[in-house]
Short mmCIF file of C-alpha atoms in Angstrom, two decimals:
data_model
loop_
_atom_site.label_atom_id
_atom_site.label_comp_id
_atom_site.label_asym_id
_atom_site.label_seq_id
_atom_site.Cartn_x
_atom_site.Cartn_y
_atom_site.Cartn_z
CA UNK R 1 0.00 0.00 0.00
CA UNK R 2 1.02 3.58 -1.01
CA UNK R 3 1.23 5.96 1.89
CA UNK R 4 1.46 9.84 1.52
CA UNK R 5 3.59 11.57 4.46
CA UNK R 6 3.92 15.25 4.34
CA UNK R 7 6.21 17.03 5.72
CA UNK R 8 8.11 13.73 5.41
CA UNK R 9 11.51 14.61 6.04
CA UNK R 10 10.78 16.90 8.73
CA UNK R 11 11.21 15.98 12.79
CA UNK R 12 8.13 13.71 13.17
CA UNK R 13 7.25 13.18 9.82
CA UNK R 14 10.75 11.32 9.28
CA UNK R 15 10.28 8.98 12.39
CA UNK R 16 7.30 7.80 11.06
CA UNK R 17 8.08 7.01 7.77
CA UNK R 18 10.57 4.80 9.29
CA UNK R 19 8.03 2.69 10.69
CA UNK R 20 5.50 2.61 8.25
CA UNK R 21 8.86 1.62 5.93
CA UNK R 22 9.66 -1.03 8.48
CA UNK R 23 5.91 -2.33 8.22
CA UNK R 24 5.78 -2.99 4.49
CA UNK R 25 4.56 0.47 3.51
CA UNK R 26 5.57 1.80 0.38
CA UNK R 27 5.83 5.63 1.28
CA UNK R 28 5.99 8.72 -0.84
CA UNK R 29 7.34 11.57 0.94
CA UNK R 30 6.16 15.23 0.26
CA UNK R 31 8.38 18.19 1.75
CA UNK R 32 9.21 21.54 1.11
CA UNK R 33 12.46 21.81 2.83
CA UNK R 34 11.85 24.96 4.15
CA UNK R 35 12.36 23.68 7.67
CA UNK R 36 14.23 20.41 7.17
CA UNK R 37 17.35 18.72 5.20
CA UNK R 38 17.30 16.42 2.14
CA UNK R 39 20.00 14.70 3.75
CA UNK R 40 17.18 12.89 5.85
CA UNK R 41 16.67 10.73 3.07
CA UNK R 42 20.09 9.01 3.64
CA UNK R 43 19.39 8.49 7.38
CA UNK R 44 16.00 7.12 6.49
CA UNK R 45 17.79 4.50 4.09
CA UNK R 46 20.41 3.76 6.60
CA UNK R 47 17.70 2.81 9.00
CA UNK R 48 15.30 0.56 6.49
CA UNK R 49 17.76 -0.09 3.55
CA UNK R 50 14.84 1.80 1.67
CA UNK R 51 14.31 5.47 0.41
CA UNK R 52 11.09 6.45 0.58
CA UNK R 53 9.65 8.33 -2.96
CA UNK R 54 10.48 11.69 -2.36
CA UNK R 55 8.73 14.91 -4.21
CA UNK R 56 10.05 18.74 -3.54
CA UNK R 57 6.48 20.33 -3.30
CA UNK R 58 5.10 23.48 -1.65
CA UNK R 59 1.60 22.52 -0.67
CA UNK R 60 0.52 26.19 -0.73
CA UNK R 61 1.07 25.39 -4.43
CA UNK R 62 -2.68 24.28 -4.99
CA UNK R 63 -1.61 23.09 -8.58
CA UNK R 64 1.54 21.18 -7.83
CA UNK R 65 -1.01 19.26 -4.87
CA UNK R 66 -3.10 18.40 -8.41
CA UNK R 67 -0.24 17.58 -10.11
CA UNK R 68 0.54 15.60 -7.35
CA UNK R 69 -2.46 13.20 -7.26
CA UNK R 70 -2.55 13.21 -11.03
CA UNK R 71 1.09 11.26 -11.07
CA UNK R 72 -0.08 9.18 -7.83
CA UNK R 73 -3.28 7.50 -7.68
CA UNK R 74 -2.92 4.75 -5.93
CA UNK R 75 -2.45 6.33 -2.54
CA UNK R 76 -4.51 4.66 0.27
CA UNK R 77 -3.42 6.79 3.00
CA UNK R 78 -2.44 10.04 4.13
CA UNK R 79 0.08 11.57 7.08
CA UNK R 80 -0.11 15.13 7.25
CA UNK R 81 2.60 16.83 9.26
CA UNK R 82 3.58 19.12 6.75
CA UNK R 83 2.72 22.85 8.75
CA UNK R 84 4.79 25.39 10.76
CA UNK R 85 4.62 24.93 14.50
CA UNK R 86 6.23 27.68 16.45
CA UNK R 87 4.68 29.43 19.08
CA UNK R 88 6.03 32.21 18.95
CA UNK R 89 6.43 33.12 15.15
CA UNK R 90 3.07 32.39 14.73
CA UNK R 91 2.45 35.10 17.08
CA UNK R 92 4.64 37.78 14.76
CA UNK R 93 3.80 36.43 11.72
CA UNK R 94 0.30 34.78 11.86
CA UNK R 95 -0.91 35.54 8.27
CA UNK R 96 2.31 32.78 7.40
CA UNK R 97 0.53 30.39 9.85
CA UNK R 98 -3.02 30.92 8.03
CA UNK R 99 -2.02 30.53 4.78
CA UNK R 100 0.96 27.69 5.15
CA UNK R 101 -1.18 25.30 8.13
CA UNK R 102 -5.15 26.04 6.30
CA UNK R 103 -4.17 26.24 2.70
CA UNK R 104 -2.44 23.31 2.73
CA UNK R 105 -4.50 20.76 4.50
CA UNK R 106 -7.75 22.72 2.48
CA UNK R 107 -6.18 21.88 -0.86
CA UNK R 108 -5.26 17.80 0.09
CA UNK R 109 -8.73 17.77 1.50
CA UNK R 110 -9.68 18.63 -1.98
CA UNK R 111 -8.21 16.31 -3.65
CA UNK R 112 -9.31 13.14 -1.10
CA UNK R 113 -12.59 13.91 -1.43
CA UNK R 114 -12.53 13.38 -5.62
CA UNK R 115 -11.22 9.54 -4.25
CA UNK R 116 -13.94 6.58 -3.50
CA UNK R 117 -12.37 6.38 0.00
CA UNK R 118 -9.81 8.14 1.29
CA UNK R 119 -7.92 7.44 5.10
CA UNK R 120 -6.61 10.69 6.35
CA UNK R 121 -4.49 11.26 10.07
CA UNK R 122 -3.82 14.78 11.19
CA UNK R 123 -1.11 16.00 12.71
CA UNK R 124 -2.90 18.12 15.22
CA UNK R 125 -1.52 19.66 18.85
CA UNK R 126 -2.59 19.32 23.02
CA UNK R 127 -2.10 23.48 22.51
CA UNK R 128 -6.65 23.18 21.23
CA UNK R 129 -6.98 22.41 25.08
CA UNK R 130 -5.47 25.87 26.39
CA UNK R 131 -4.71 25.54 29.49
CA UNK R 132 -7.08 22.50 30.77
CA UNK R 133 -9.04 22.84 33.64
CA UNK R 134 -8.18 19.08 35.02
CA UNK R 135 -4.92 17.16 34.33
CA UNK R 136 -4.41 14.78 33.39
CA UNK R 137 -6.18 15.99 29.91
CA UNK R 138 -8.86 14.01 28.28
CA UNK R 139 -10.04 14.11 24.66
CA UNK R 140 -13.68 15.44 25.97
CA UNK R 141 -11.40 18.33 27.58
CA UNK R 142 -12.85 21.49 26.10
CA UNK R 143 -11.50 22.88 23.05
CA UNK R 144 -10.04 26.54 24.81
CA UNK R 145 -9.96 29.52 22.60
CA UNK R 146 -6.55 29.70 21.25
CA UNK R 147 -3.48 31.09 22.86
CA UNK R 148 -1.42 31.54 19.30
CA UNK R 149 -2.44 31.69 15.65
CA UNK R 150 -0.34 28.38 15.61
CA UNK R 151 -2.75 27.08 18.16
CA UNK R 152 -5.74 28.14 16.29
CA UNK R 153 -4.70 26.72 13.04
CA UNK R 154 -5.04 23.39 15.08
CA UNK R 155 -8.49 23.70 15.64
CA UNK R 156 -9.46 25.10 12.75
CA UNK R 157 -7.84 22.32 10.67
CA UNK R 158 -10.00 19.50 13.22
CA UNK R 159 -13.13 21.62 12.49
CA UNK R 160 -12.26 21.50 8.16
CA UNK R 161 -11.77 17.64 8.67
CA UNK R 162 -14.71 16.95 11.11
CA UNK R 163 -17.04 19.37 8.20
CA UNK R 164 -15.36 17.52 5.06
CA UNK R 165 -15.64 14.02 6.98
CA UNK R 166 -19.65 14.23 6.80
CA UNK R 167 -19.91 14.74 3.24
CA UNK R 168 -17.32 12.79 1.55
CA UNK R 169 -15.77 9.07 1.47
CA UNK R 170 -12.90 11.02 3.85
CA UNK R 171 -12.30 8.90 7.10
CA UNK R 172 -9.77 10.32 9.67
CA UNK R 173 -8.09 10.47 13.11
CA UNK R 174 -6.73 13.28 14.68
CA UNK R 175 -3.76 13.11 16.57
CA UNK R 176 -3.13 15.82 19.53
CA UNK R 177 0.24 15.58 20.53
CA UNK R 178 1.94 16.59 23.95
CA UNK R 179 5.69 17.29 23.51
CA UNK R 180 7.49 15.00 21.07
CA UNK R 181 11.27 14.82 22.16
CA UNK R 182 14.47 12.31 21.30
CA UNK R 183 15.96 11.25 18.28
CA UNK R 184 16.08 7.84 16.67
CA UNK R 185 17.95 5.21 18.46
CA UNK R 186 20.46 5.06 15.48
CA UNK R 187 21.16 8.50 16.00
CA UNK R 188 20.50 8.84 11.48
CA UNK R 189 17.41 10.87 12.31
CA UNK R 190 16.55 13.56 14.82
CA UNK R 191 15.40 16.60 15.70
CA UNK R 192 17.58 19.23 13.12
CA UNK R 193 15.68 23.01 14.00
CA UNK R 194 17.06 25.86 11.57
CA UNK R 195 18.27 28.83 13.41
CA UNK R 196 17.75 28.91 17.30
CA UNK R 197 15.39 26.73 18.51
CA UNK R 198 11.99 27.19 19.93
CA UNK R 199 11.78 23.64 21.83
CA UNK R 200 13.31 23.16 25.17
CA UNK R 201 15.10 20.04 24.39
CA UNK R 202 17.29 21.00 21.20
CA UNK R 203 17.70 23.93 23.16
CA UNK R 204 19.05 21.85 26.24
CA UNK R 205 21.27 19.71 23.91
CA UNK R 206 22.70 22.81 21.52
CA UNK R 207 23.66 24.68 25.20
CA UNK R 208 25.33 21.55 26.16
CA UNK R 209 26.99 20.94 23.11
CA UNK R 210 28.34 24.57 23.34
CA UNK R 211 26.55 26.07 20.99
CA UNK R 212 24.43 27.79 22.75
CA UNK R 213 25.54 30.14 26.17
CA UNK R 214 22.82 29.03 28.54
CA UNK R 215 19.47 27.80 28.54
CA UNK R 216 16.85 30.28 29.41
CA UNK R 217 13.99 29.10 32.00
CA UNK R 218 10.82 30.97 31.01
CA UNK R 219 9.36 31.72 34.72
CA UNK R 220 9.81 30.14 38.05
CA UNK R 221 7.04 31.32 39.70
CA UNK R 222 4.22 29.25 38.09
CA UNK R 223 1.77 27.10 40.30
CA UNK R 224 3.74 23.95 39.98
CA UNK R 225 5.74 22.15 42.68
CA UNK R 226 9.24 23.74 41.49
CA UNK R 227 7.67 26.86 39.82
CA UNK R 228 8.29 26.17 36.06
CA UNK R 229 5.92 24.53 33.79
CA UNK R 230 5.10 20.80 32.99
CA UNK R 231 4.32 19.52 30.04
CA UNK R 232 4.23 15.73 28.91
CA UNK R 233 7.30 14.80 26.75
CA UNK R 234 6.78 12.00 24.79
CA UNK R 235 9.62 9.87 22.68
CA UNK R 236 9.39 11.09 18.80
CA UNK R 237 9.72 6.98 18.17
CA UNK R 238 6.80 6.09 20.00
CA UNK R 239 4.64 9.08 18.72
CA UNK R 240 5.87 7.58 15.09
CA UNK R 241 4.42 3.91 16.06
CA UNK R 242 1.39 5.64 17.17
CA UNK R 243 0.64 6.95 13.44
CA UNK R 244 1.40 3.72 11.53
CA UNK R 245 -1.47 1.94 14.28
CA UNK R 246 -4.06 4.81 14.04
CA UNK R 247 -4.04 4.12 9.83
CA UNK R 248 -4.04 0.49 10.08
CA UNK R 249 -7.20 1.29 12.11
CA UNK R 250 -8.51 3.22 9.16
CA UNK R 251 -7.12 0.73 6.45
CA UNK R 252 -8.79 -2.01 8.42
CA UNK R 253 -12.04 -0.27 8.71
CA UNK R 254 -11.62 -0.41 12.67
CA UNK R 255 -12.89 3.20 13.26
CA UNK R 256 -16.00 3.23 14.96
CA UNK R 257 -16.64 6.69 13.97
CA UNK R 258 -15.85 9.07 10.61
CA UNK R 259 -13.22 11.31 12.98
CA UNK R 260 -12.03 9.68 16.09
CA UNK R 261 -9.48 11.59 18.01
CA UNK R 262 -6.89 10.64 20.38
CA UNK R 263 -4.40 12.06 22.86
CA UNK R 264 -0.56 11.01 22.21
CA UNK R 265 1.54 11.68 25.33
CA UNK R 266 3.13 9.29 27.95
CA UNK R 267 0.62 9.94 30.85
CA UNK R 268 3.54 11.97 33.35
CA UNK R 269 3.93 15.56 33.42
CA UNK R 270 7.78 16.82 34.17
CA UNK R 271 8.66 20.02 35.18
CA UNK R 272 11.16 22.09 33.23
CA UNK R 273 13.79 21.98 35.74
CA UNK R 274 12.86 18.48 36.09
CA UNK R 275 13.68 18.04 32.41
CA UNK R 276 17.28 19.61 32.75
CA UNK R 277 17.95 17.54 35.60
CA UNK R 278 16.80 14.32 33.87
CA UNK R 279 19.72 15.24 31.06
CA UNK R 280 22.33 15.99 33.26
CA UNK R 281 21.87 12.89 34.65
CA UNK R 282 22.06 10.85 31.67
CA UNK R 283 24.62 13.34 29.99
CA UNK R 284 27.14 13.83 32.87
CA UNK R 285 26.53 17.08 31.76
CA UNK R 286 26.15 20.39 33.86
CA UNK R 287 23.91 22.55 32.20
CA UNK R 288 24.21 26.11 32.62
CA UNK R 289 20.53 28.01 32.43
CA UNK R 290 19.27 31.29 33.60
CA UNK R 291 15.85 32.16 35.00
CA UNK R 292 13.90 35.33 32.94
CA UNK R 293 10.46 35.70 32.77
CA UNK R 294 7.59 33.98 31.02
CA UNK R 295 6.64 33.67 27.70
CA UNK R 296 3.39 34.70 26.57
CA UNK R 297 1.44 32.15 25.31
CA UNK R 298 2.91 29.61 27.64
CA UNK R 299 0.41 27.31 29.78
CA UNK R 300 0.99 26.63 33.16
CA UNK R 301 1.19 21.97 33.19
CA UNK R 302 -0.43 20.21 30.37
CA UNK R 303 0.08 16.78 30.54
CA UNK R 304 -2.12 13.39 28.65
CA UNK R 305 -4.59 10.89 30.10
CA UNK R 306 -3.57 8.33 27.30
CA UNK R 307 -6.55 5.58 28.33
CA UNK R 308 -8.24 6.11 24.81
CA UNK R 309 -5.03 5.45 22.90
CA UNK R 310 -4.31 2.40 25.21
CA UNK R 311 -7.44 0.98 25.12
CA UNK R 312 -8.56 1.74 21.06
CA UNK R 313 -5.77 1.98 19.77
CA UNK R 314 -3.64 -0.79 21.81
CA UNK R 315 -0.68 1.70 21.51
CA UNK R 316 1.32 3.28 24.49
CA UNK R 317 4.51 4.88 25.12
CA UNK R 318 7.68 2.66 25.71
CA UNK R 319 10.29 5.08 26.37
CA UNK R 320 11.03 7.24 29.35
CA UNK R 321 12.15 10.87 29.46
CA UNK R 322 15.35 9.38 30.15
CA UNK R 323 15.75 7.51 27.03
CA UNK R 324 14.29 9.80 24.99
CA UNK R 325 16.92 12.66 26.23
CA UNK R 326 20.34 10.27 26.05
CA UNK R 327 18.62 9.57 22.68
CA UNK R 328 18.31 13.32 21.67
CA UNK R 329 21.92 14.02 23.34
CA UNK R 330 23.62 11.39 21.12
CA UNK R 331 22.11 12.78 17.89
CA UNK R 332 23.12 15.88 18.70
CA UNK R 333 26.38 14.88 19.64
CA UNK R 334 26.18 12.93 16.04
CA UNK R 335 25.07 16.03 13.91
CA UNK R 336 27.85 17.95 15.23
CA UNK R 337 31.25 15.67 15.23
#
């Protein structure tokens, strides 16, 4: 079976077409390269002894997403990751947000719904539940008005699918992810981010690598046990296994609904500080940081109740913070010798 993963040769997107590669999946990878290397083919191939079909396209290029589907039409699944995902640029430049994040998914929506049936899982974000009212966050949590455009482009892109869903052969999942961290354990894929990073753990790795001068602590003085926030941090690997079971579901006509939606963490929220003591740990690393104040658009702990993947799915996280950080500190360590 032919699947389609945008964004395929970008952080997540990568992982997973590893293991839909290591499944049987033929895969044809879409990416722009605007935020990732086409060197990740050769890690890909190093991992599966396959490279995945790979097309430079710009998916806010609604004729080159024709084209696309034209030249392939035997696809029987799509991954879309393909979308920008910072915070904080989305806050300065939200009009890039609206047109790269909507546009996109709008125009592959277009062309599923010409198809007889069509399996579609979205790459969508814990940020549609705000700041939650009760941890550990269910999917009934309400969806909070958004705290970026990035957020928002989240739940407007569940809304499209949910609206397309009832009037077309379109079946899908949506994914909301916590905080996907780590690197392959082969250390021929990780996380890569152009310019300075706006996640905490290439952030924690580039400071102790020496490229960066110290790692800044957004705010101490949240309502947490140690003051800084929590978030779940999930393994990139196991978030990648997660995707290959949801379409199975789909391709196995499992889904009990036309959307179902599921929550992708590990269950445990950690602390920021309890983060950069987790890597100096398994680093032998000291890390030097310095404590400024908060970021807007930062919630205070947002962390998964994961009993709908565990149960529906039959998926759940393997790997530990732990792992996942000696994982992301020896790909790091890798990317720069």
């Amino acid at each position: 079976m032919k699947i389609l993963v945008t964004g395929g040769l970008g952080f997540i997107g990568s992982h997973t077409v590893v293991e839909l590669q290591n499944e049987g999946f033929e895969v044809v990878a879409i990416d722009n390269l605007s935020n990732s290397s086409i060197e990740v083919l050769d890690g890909i191939e190093k991992i599966t002894s396959k490279k995945p079909i790979f097309e430079k396209i710009d998916l806010r290029e609604k004729s080159a997403v024709q084209n696309f589907f034209k030249k392939h039409q035997d696809i029987t699944g799509v991954i879309h990751f393909a979308a920008s995902k910072a915070v904080g640029e989305s806050v300065e430049n939200p009009l890039l947000y609206y047109e790269n994040n909507i546009n996109s998914l709008v125009y592959l929506l277009q062309e599923l719904a010409n198809l007889p049936q069509a399996n579609f899982i979205f790459s969508s974000s814990c940020t549609v539940y705000g700041q939650a009212e009760k941890m550990p966050i269910t999917e009934d949590a309400s969806v909070q008005p958004a705290n970026s455009p990035y957020g928002n482009t989240k739940q407007i892109g569940e809304e499209i699918i949910n609206d397309v869903a009832k009037v077309t052969n379109i079946n899908a999942v949506l994914l909301r992810y916590f905080n996907p961290i780590g690197a392959h354990s082969s250390a021929e894929i990780g996380e890569l981010p152009i310019g300075i990073p706006q996640n905490l753990v290439p952030f924690i790795t580039q400071t102790a690598y020496g490229l960066r001068k110290e790692l800044s602590v957004y705010g101490n003085d949240y309502p947490t046990p140690d003051g800084t926030c929590i978030r779940d941090y999930i393994h990139v690997v196991d978030l990648a296994k997660a995707h290959v079971v949801a379409l199975q579901r789909l391709l196995n006509k499992q889904n009990l609904e036309k959307v179902e939606t599921f929550n992708l963490g590990t269950g445990k929220g950690s602390s920021v500080l309890e983060v950069i003591n987790a890597f100096e740990k398994v680093s032998g690393q000291k890390l030097p940081y310095k404590i400024v104040g908060r970021r807007e658009g930062d919630v205070i702990s947002a962390y998964a109740n994961t009993d709908k993947a565990n149960k529906v799915l039959g998926w759940k996280a393997a790997f530990s913070l732990e792992d996942a950080l000696a994982s992301a500190w020896k790909w790091e360590q890798k990317v720069r010798s």
